[in-house]
Short mmCIF file of C-alpha atoms in Angstrom, two decimals:
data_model
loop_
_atom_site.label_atom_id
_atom_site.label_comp_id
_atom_site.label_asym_id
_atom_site.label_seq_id
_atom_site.Cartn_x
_atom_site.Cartn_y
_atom_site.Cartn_z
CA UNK A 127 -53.65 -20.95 22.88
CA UNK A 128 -50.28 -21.30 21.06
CA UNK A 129 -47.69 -18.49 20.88
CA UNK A 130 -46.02 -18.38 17.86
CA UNK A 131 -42.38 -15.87 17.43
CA UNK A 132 -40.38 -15.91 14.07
CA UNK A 133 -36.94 -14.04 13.97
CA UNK A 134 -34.48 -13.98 10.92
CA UNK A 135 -30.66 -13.89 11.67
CA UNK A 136 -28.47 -12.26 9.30
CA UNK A 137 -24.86 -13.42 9.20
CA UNK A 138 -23.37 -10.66 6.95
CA UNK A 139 -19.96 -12.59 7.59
CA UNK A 140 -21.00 -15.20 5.60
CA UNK A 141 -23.97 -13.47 3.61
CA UNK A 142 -26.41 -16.18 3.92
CA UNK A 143 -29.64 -16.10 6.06
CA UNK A 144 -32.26 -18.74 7.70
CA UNK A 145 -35.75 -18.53 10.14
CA UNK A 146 -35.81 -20.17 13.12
CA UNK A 147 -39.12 -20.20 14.33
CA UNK A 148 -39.55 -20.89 18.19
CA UNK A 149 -42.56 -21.65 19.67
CA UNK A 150 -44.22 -21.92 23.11
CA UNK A 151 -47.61 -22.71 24.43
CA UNK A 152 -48.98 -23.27 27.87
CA UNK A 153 -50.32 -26.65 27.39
CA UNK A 154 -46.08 -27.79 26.85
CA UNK A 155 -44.88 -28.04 30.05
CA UNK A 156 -42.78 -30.04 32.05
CA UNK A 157 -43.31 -32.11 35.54
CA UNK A 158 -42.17 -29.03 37.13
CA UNK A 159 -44.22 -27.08 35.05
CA UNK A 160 -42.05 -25.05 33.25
CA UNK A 161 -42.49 -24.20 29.64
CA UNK A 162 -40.94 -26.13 26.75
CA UNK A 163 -39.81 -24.11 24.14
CA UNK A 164 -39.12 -26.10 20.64
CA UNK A 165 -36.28 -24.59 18.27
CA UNK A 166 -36.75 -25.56 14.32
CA UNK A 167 -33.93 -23.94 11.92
CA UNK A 168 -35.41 -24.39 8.17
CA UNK A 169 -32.14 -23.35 6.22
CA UNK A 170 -34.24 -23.52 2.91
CA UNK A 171 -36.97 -20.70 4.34
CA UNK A 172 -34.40 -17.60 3.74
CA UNK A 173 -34.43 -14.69 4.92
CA UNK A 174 -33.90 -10.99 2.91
CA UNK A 175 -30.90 -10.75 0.40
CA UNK A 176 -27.98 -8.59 1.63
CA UNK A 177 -26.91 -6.08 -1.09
CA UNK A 178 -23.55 -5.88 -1.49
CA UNK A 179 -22.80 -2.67 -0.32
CA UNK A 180 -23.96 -3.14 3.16
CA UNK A 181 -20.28 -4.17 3.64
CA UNK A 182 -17.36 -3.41 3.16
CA UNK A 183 -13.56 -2.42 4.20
CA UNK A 184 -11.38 0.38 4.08
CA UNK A 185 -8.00 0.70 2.89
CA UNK A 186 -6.72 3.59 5.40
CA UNK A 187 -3.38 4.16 3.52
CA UNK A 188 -0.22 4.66 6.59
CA UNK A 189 -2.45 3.86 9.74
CA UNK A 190 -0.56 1.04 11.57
CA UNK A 191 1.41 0.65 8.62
CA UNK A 192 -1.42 -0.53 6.66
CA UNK A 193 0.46 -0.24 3.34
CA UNK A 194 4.18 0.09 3.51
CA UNK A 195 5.07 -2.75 5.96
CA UNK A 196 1.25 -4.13 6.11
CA UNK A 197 -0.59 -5.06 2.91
CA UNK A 198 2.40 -3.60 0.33
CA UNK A 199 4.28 -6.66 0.07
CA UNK A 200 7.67 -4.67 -0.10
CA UNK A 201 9.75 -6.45 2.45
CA UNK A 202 12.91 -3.39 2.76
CA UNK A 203 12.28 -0.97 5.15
CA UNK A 204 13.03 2.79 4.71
CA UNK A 205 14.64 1.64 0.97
CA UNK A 206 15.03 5.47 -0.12
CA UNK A 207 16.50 6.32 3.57
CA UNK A 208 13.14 8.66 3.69
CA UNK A 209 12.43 7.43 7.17
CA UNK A 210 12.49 10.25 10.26
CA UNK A 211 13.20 12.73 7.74
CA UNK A 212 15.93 11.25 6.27
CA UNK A 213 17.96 8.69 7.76
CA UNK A 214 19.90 5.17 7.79
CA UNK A 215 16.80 3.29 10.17
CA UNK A 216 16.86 0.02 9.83
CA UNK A 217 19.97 -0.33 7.90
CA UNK A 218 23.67 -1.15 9.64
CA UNK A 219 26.94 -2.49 8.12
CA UNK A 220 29.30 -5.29 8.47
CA UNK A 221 32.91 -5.87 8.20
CA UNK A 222 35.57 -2.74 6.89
CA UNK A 223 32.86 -0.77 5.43
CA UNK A 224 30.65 2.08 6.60
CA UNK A 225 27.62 3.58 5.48
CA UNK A 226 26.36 7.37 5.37
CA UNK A 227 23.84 9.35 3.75
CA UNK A 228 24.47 11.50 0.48
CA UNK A 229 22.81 14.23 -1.53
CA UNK A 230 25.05 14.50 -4.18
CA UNK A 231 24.08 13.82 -7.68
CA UNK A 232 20.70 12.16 -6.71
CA UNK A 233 19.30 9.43 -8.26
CA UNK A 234 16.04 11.70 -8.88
CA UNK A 235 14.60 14.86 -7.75
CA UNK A 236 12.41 12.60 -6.22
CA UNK A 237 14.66 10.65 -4.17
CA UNK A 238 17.21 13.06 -3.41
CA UNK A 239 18.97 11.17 -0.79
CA UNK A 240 20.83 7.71 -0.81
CA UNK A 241 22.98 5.59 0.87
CA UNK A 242 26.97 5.65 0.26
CA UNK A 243 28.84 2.54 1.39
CA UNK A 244 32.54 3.46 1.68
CA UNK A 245 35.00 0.42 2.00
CA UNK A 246 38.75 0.35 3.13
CA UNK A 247 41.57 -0.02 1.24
CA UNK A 248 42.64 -3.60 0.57
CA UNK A 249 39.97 -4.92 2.53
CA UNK A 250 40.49 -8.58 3.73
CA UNK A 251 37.24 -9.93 4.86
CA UNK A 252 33.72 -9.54 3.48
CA UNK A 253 32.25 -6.48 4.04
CA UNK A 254 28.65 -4.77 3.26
CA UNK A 255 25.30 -3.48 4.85
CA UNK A 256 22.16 -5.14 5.60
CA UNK A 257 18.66 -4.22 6.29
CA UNK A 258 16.20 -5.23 9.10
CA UNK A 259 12.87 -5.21 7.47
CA UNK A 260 10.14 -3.63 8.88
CA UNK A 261 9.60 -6.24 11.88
CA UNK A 262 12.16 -8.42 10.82
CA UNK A 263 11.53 -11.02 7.91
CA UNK A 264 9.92 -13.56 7.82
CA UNK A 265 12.54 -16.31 5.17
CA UNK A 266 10.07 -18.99 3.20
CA UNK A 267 11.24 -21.35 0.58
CA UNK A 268 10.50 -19.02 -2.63
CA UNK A 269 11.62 -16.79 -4.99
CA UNK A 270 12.54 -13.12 -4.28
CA UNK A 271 12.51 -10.63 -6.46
CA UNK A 272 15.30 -7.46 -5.88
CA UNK A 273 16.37 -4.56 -7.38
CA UNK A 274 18.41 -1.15 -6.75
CA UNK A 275 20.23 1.23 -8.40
CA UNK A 276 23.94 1.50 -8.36
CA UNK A 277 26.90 3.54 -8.60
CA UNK A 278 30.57 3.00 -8.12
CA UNK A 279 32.89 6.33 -7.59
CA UNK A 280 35.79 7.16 -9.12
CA UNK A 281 38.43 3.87 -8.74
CA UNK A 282 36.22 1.79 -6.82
CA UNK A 283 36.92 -1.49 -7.33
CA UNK A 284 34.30 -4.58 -6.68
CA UNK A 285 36.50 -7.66 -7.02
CA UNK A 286 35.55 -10.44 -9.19
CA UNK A 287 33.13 -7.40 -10.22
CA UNK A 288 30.18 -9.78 -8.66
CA UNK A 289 28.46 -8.53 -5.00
CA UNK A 290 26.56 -11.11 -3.29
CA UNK A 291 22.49 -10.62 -1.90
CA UNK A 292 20.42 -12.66 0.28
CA UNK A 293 19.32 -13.03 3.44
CA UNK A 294 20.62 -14.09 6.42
CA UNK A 295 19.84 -14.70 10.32
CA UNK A 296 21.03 -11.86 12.85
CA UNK A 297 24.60 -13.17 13.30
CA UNK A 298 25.25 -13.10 9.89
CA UNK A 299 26.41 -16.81 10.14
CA UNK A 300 23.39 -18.45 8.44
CA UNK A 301 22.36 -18.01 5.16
CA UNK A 302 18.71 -18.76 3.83
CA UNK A 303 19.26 -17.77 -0.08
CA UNK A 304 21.84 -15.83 -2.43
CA UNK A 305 22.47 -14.43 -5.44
CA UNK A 306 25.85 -12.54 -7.47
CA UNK A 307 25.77 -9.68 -9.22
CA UNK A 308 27.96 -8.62 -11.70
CA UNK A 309 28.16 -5.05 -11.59
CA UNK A 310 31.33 -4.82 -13.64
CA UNK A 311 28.89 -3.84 -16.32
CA UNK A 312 27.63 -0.45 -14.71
CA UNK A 313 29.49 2.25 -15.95
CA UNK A 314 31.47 4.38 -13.11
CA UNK A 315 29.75 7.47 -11.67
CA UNK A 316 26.58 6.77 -13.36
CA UNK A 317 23.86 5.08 -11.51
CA UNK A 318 22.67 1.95 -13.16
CA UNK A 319 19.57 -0.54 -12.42
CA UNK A 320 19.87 -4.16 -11.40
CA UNK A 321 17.00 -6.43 -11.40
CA UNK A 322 17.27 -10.02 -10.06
CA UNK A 323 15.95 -12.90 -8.29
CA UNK A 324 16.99 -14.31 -5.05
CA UNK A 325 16.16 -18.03 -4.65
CA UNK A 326 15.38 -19.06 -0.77
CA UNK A 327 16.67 -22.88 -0.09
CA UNK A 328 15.99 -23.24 3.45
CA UNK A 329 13.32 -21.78 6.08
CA UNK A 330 13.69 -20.22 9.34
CA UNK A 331 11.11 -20.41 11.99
CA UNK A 332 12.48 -16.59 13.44
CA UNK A 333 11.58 -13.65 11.47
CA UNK A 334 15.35 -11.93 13.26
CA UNK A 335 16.16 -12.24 9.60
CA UNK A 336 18.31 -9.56 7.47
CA UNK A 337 18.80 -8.50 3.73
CA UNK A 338 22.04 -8.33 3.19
CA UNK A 339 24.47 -6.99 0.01
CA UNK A 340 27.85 -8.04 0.53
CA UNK A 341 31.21 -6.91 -1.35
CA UNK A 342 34.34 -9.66 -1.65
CA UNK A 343 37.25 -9.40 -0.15
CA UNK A 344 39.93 -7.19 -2.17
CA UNK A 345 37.53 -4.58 -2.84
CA UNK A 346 37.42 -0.77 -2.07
CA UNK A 347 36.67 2.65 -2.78
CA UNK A 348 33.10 4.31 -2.46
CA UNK A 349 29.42 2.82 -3.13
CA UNK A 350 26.15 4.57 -3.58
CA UNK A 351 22.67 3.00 -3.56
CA UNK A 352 19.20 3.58 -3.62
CA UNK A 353 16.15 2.10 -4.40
CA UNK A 354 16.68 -1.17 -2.50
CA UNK A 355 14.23 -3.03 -2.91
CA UNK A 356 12.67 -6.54 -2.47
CA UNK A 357 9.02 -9.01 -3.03
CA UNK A 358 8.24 -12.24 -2.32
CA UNK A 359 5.92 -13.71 -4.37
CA UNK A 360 2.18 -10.87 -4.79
CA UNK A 361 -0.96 -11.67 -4.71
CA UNK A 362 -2.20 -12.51 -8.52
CA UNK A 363 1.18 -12.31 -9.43
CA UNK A 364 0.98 -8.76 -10.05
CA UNK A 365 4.49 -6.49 -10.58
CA UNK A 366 4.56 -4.67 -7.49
CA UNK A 367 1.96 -5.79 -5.56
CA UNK A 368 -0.27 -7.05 -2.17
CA UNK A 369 1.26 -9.25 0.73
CA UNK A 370 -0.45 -12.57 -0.43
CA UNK A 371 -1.40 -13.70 2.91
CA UNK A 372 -2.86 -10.42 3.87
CA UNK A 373 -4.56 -10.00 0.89
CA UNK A 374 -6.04 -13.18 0.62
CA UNK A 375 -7.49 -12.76 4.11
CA UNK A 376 -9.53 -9.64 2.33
CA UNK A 377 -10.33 -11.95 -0.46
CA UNK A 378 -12.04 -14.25 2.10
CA UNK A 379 -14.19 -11.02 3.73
CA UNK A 380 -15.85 -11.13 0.34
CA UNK A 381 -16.04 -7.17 0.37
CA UNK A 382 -18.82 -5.70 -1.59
CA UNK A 383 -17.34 -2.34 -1.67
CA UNK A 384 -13.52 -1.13 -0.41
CA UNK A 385 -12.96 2.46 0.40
CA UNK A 386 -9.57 3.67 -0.71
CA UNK A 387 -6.95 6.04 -0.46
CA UNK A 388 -8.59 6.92 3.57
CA UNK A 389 -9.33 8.69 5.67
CA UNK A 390 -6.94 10.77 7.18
CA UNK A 391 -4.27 9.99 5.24
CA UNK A 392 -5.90 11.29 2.04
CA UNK A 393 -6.17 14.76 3.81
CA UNK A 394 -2.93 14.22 5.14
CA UNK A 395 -1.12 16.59 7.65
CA UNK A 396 -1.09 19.57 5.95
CA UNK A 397 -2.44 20.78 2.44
CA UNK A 398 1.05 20.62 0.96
CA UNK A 399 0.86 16.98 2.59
CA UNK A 400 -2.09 15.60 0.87
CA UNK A 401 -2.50 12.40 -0.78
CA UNK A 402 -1.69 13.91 -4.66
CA UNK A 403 -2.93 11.35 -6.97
CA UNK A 404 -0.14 12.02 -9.52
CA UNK A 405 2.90 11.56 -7.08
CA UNK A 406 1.78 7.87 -6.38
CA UNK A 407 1.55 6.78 -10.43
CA UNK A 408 4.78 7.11 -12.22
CA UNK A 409 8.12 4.47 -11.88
CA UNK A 410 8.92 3.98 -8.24
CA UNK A 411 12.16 6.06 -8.67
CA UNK A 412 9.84 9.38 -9.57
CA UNK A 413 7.24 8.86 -6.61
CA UNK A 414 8.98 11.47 -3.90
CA UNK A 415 6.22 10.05 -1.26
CA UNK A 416 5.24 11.93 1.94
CA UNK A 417 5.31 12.30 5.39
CA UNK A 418 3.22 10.07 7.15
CA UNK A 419 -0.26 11.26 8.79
CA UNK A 420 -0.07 8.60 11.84
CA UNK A 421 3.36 6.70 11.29
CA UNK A 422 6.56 6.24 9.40
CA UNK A 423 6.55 7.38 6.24
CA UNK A 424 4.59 7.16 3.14
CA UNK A 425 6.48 5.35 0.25
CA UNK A 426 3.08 5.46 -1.79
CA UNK A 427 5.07 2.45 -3.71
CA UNK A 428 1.27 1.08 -3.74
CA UNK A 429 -0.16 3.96 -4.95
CA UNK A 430 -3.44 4.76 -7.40
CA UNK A 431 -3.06 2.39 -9.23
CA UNK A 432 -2.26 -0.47 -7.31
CA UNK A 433 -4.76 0.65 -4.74
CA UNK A 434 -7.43 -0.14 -7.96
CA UNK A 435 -6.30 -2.95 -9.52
CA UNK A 436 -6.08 -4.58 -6.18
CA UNK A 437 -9.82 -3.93 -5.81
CA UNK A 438 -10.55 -5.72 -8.87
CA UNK A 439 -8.39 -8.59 -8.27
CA UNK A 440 -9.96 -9.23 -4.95
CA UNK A 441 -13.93 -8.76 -6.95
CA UNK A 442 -14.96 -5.80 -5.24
CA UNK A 443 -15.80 -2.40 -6.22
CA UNK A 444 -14.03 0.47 -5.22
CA UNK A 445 -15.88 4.06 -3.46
CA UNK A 446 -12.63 6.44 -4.52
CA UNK A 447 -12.26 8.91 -2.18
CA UNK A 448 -10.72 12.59 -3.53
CA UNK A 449 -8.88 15.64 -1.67
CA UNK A 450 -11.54 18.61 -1.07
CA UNK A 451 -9.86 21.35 0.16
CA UNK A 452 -9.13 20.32 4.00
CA UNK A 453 -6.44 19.05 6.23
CA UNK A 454 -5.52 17.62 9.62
CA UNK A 455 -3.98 20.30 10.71
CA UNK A 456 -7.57 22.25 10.58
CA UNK A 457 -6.82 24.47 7.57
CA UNK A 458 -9.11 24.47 4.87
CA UNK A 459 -8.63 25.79 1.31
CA UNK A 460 -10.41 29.05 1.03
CA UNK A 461 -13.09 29.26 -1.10
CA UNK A 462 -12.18 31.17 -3.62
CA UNK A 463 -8.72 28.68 -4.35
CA UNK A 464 -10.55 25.77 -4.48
CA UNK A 465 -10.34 25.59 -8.21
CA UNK A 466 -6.42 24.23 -8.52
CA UNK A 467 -7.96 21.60 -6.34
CA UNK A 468 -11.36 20.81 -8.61
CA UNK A 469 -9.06 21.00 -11.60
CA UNK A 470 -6.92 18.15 -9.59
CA UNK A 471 -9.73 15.53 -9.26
CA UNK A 472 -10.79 16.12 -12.79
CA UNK A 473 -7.49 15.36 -13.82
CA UNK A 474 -7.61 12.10 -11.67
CA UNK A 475 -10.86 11.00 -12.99
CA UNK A 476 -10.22 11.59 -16.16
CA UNK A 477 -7.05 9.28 -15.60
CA UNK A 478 -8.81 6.90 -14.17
CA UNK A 479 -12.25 6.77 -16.76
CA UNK A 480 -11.11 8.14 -20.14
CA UNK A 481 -9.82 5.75 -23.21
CA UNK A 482 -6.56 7.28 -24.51
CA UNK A 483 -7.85 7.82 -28.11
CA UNK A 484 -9.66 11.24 -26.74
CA UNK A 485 -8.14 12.16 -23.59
CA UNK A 486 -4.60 13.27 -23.02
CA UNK A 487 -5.42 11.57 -19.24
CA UNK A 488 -6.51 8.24 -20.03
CA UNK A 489 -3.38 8.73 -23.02
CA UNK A 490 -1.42 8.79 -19.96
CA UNK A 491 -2.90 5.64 -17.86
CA UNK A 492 -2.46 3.55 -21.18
CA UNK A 493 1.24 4.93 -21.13
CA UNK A 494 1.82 3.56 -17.56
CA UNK A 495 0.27 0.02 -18.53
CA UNK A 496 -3.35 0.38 -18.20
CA UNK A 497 -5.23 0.39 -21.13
CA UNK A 498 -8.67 -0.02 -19.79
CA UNK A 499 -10.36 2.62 -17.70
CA UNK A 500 -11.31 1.49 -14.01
CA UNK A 501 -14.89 1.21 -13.09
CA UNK A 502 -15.43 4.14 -11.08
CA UNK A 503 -19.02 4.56 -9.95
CA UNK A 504 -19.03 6.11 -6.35
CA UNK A 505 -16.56 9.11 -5.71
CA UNK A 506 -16.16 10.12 -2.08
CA UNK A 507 -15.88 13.94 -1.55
CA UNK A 508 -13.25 14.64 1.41
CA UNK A 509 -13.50 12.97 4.27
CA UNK A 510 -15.11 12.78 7.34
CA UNK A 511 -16.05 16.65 7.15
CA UNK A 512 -18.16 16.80 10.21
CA UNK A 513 -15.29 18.23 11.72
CA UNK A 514 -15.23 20.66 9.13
CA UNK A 515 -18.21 21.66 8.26
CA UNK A 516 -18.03 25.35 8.61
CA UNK A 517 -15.82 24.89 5.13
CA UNK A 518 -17.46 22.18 3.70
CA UNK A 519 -20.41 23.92 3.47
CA UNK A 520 -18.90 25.73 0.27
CA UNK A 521 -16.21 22.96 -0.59
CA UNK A 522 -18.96 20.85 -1.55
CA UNK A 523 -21.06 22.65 -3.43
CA UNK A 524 -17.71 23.98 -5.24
CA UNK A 525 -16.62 20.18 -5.88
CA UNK A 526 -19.92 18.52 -6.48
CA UNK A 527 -21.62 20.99 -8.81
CA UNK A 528 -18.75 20.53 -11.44
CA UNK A 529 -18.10 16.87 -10.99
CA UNK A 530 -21.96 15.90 -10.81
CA UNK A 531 -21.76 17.84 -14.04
CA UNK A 532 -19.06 16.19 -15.92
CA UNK A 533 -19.37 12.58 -14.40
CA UNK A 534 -23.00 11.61 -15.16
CA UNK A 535 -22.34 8.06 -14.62
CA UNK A 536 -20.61 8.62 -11.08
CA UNK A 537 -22.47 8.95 -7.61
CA UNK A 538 -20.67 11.25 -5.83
CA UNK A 539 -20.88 11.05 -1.67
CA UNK A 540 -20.68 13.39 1.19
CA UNK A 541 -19.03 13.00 4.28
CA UNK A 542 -21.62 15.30 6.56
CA UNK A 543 -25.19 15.97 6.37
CA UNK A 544 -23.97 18.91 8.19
CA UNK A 545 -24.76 22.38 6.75
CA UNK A 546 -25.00 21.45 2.73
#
């Protein structure tokens, strides 16, 4: 009598599949009469086809720093001085200048605080403030790209007119790239943008590396920055975009699906400190950002759109998850308010689906760049609402009714089985 056993591996990793087939009988056996088991692998004979969204990833916006520091491939850290409230982290200064934090005549009401650089009179060596990165930098032979915004006060006086940016190692002594500046051009008391590049000419096998913006010697009077900013080169290229290394290495996983903005940190803290689709779409200098729900803070530099276009760059499609009415800090939107917050992902949906020609939303997404609506089939309502779901019971019935309603096209998920 022969034995025959077939099992199919699955190796979602690499979404491919083969049958071994082992078998066993009692008349194989060895002089010690054990039984011989044979082992044939037919790599044509496949197994079921994996649909692509049995896998997966997750984009959990702020955990470990998974955008700003992680896969945003903004190397400054704290470059609104947002950090621990607000605050100087990560920056220091060199020479006969020093730096301070100031609230007067803001660059926006959404960054209302920035940095002010005061240097002595007559000053006889160079002199500036640097920045630490968020775990250092790492220096590669490439082209940066930089930009802040800039004021002078009063009589301040840069001489030759030109600053110089780069990086450097931690004593300062060793520089990796540079550029000048001439900020002669920026009238005084106004703030004024500068966009450059800084070329890299050397590597450094130590990421103790600084960003540094240095004034000449002969200059003085008062400063003000904000905004400081800097990329290496983005995945695809793309104006304000991915770490390439990190986002090549989701590339490779071959997602079929990538859940975006979270988990927690689309519920955020509190209900005032909710991931707000709007905040996270405009020009860097009008995105006020929030605290953030498990570190640091939230720059949302790589915000909605960003998040999306990523997605699409890396072939995968996207399961957008939306606020619905609860927070970490266990409050939940009573039930009879919940319409501000309905009326909120309608307004984000219709950003993200309409053409501009008949929606003042999708007018608004071409404005910003996009012309195209994103591909939006599978909306995520709230998140993980087991531990809610005395309140989800009625937030998502409140949500999905209207949205099921409006959105034909779009599947729209819970996040509990639990009392709807």
């Amino acid at each position: 009598m022969l034995v025959m056993k077939q099992i199919t591996l699955l190796l979602i990793g690499f979404i491919t599949s083969f049958v071994i087939t082992i078998s066993s009988g009692w008349p194989t056996v060895n002089e010690n009469n054990i039984n011989v088991v044979s082992l044939n692998i037919e790599n044509a004979n496949t197994g079921q086809t994996i649909p692509s969204t049995m896998h997966g990833v997750i984009i959990e916006t702020n955990i470990n720093r998974d955008d700003d520091g992680g896969l945003y491939a903004e190397i400054i850290y704290n470059r609104a001085f947002q950090e621990k409230g607000r605050s100087l982290d990560g920056w220091s200064s060199f020479g006969q200048g020093s730096i301070a934090l100031n609230t007067s005549q803001p660059l926006s009401s959404a960054l209302p605080v920035h940095l002010k650089y005061s240097l002595i009179e007559n000053s006889t060596s160079p002199s500036g403030f640097r920045n630490s990165g968020f775990y250092g930098i790492n220096i590669q032979v490439q082209n940066y790209t930089a930009r802040f915004f800039y004021r002078s006060l009063g009589e301040a006086y840069v001489a030759d007119g030109q600053l110089s940016i780069g990086f450097s190692d931690s004593t300062g002594q060793i520089t990796y790239g540079i550029s000048k500046i001439d900020v002669s051009i920026a009238p005084a008391d106004n703030w004024f943008p500068f966009s450059f590049t800084i070329p890299v000419f050397s590597n450094t096998s130590s990421a103790k590396n600084f960003f540094f913006i240095e004034f000449p010697p002969g200059s003085k009077g008062d400063f003000e920055f904000n905004l400081v900013s800097c990329f290496p080169p983005t995945y695809k290229d793309r104006v304000n975009g991915a770490r390439m290394d990190i986002a090549q290495v989701f590339a490779d996983l071959k997602p079929g699906y990538v859940r975006l903005p979270g988990g927690n940190d689309l519920e955020g803290p509190t209900i005032l400190e909710r991931f707000i689709w709007n905040n996270t779409i405009d020009l860097l200098e009008n995105r006020p950002g929030r605290r953030g729900t498990w570190t640091g803070y939230n720059t949302e530099g790589f915000g909605l759109i960003e998040l999306l276009t990523f997605v699409e760059d890396i072939g995968a499609t996207p399961i957008l998850a939306v606020y619905a009415g609860y927070s970490l800090d266990g409050k939940a939107v009573p039930q009879d308010e919940l319409q501000p917050y309905i009326d909120e992902v309608i307004k984000e949906l219709d950003f993200l689906t309409a053409y501009a020609s008949n929606n003042s939303m999708g007018a608004l997404r071409e404005h910003l760049g996009r012309s195209e609506p994103f591909d939006i089939r599978y909306v995520e309502i709230g998140n993980e609402d087991f531990f809610a779901a005395s309140s989800y019971s009625y937030r998502w019935p409140a949500f999905y009714n209207v949205l099921s309603q409006r959105y034909p096209n779009i599947t729209f998920i819970a996040t509990t089985t639990k009392s709807i």
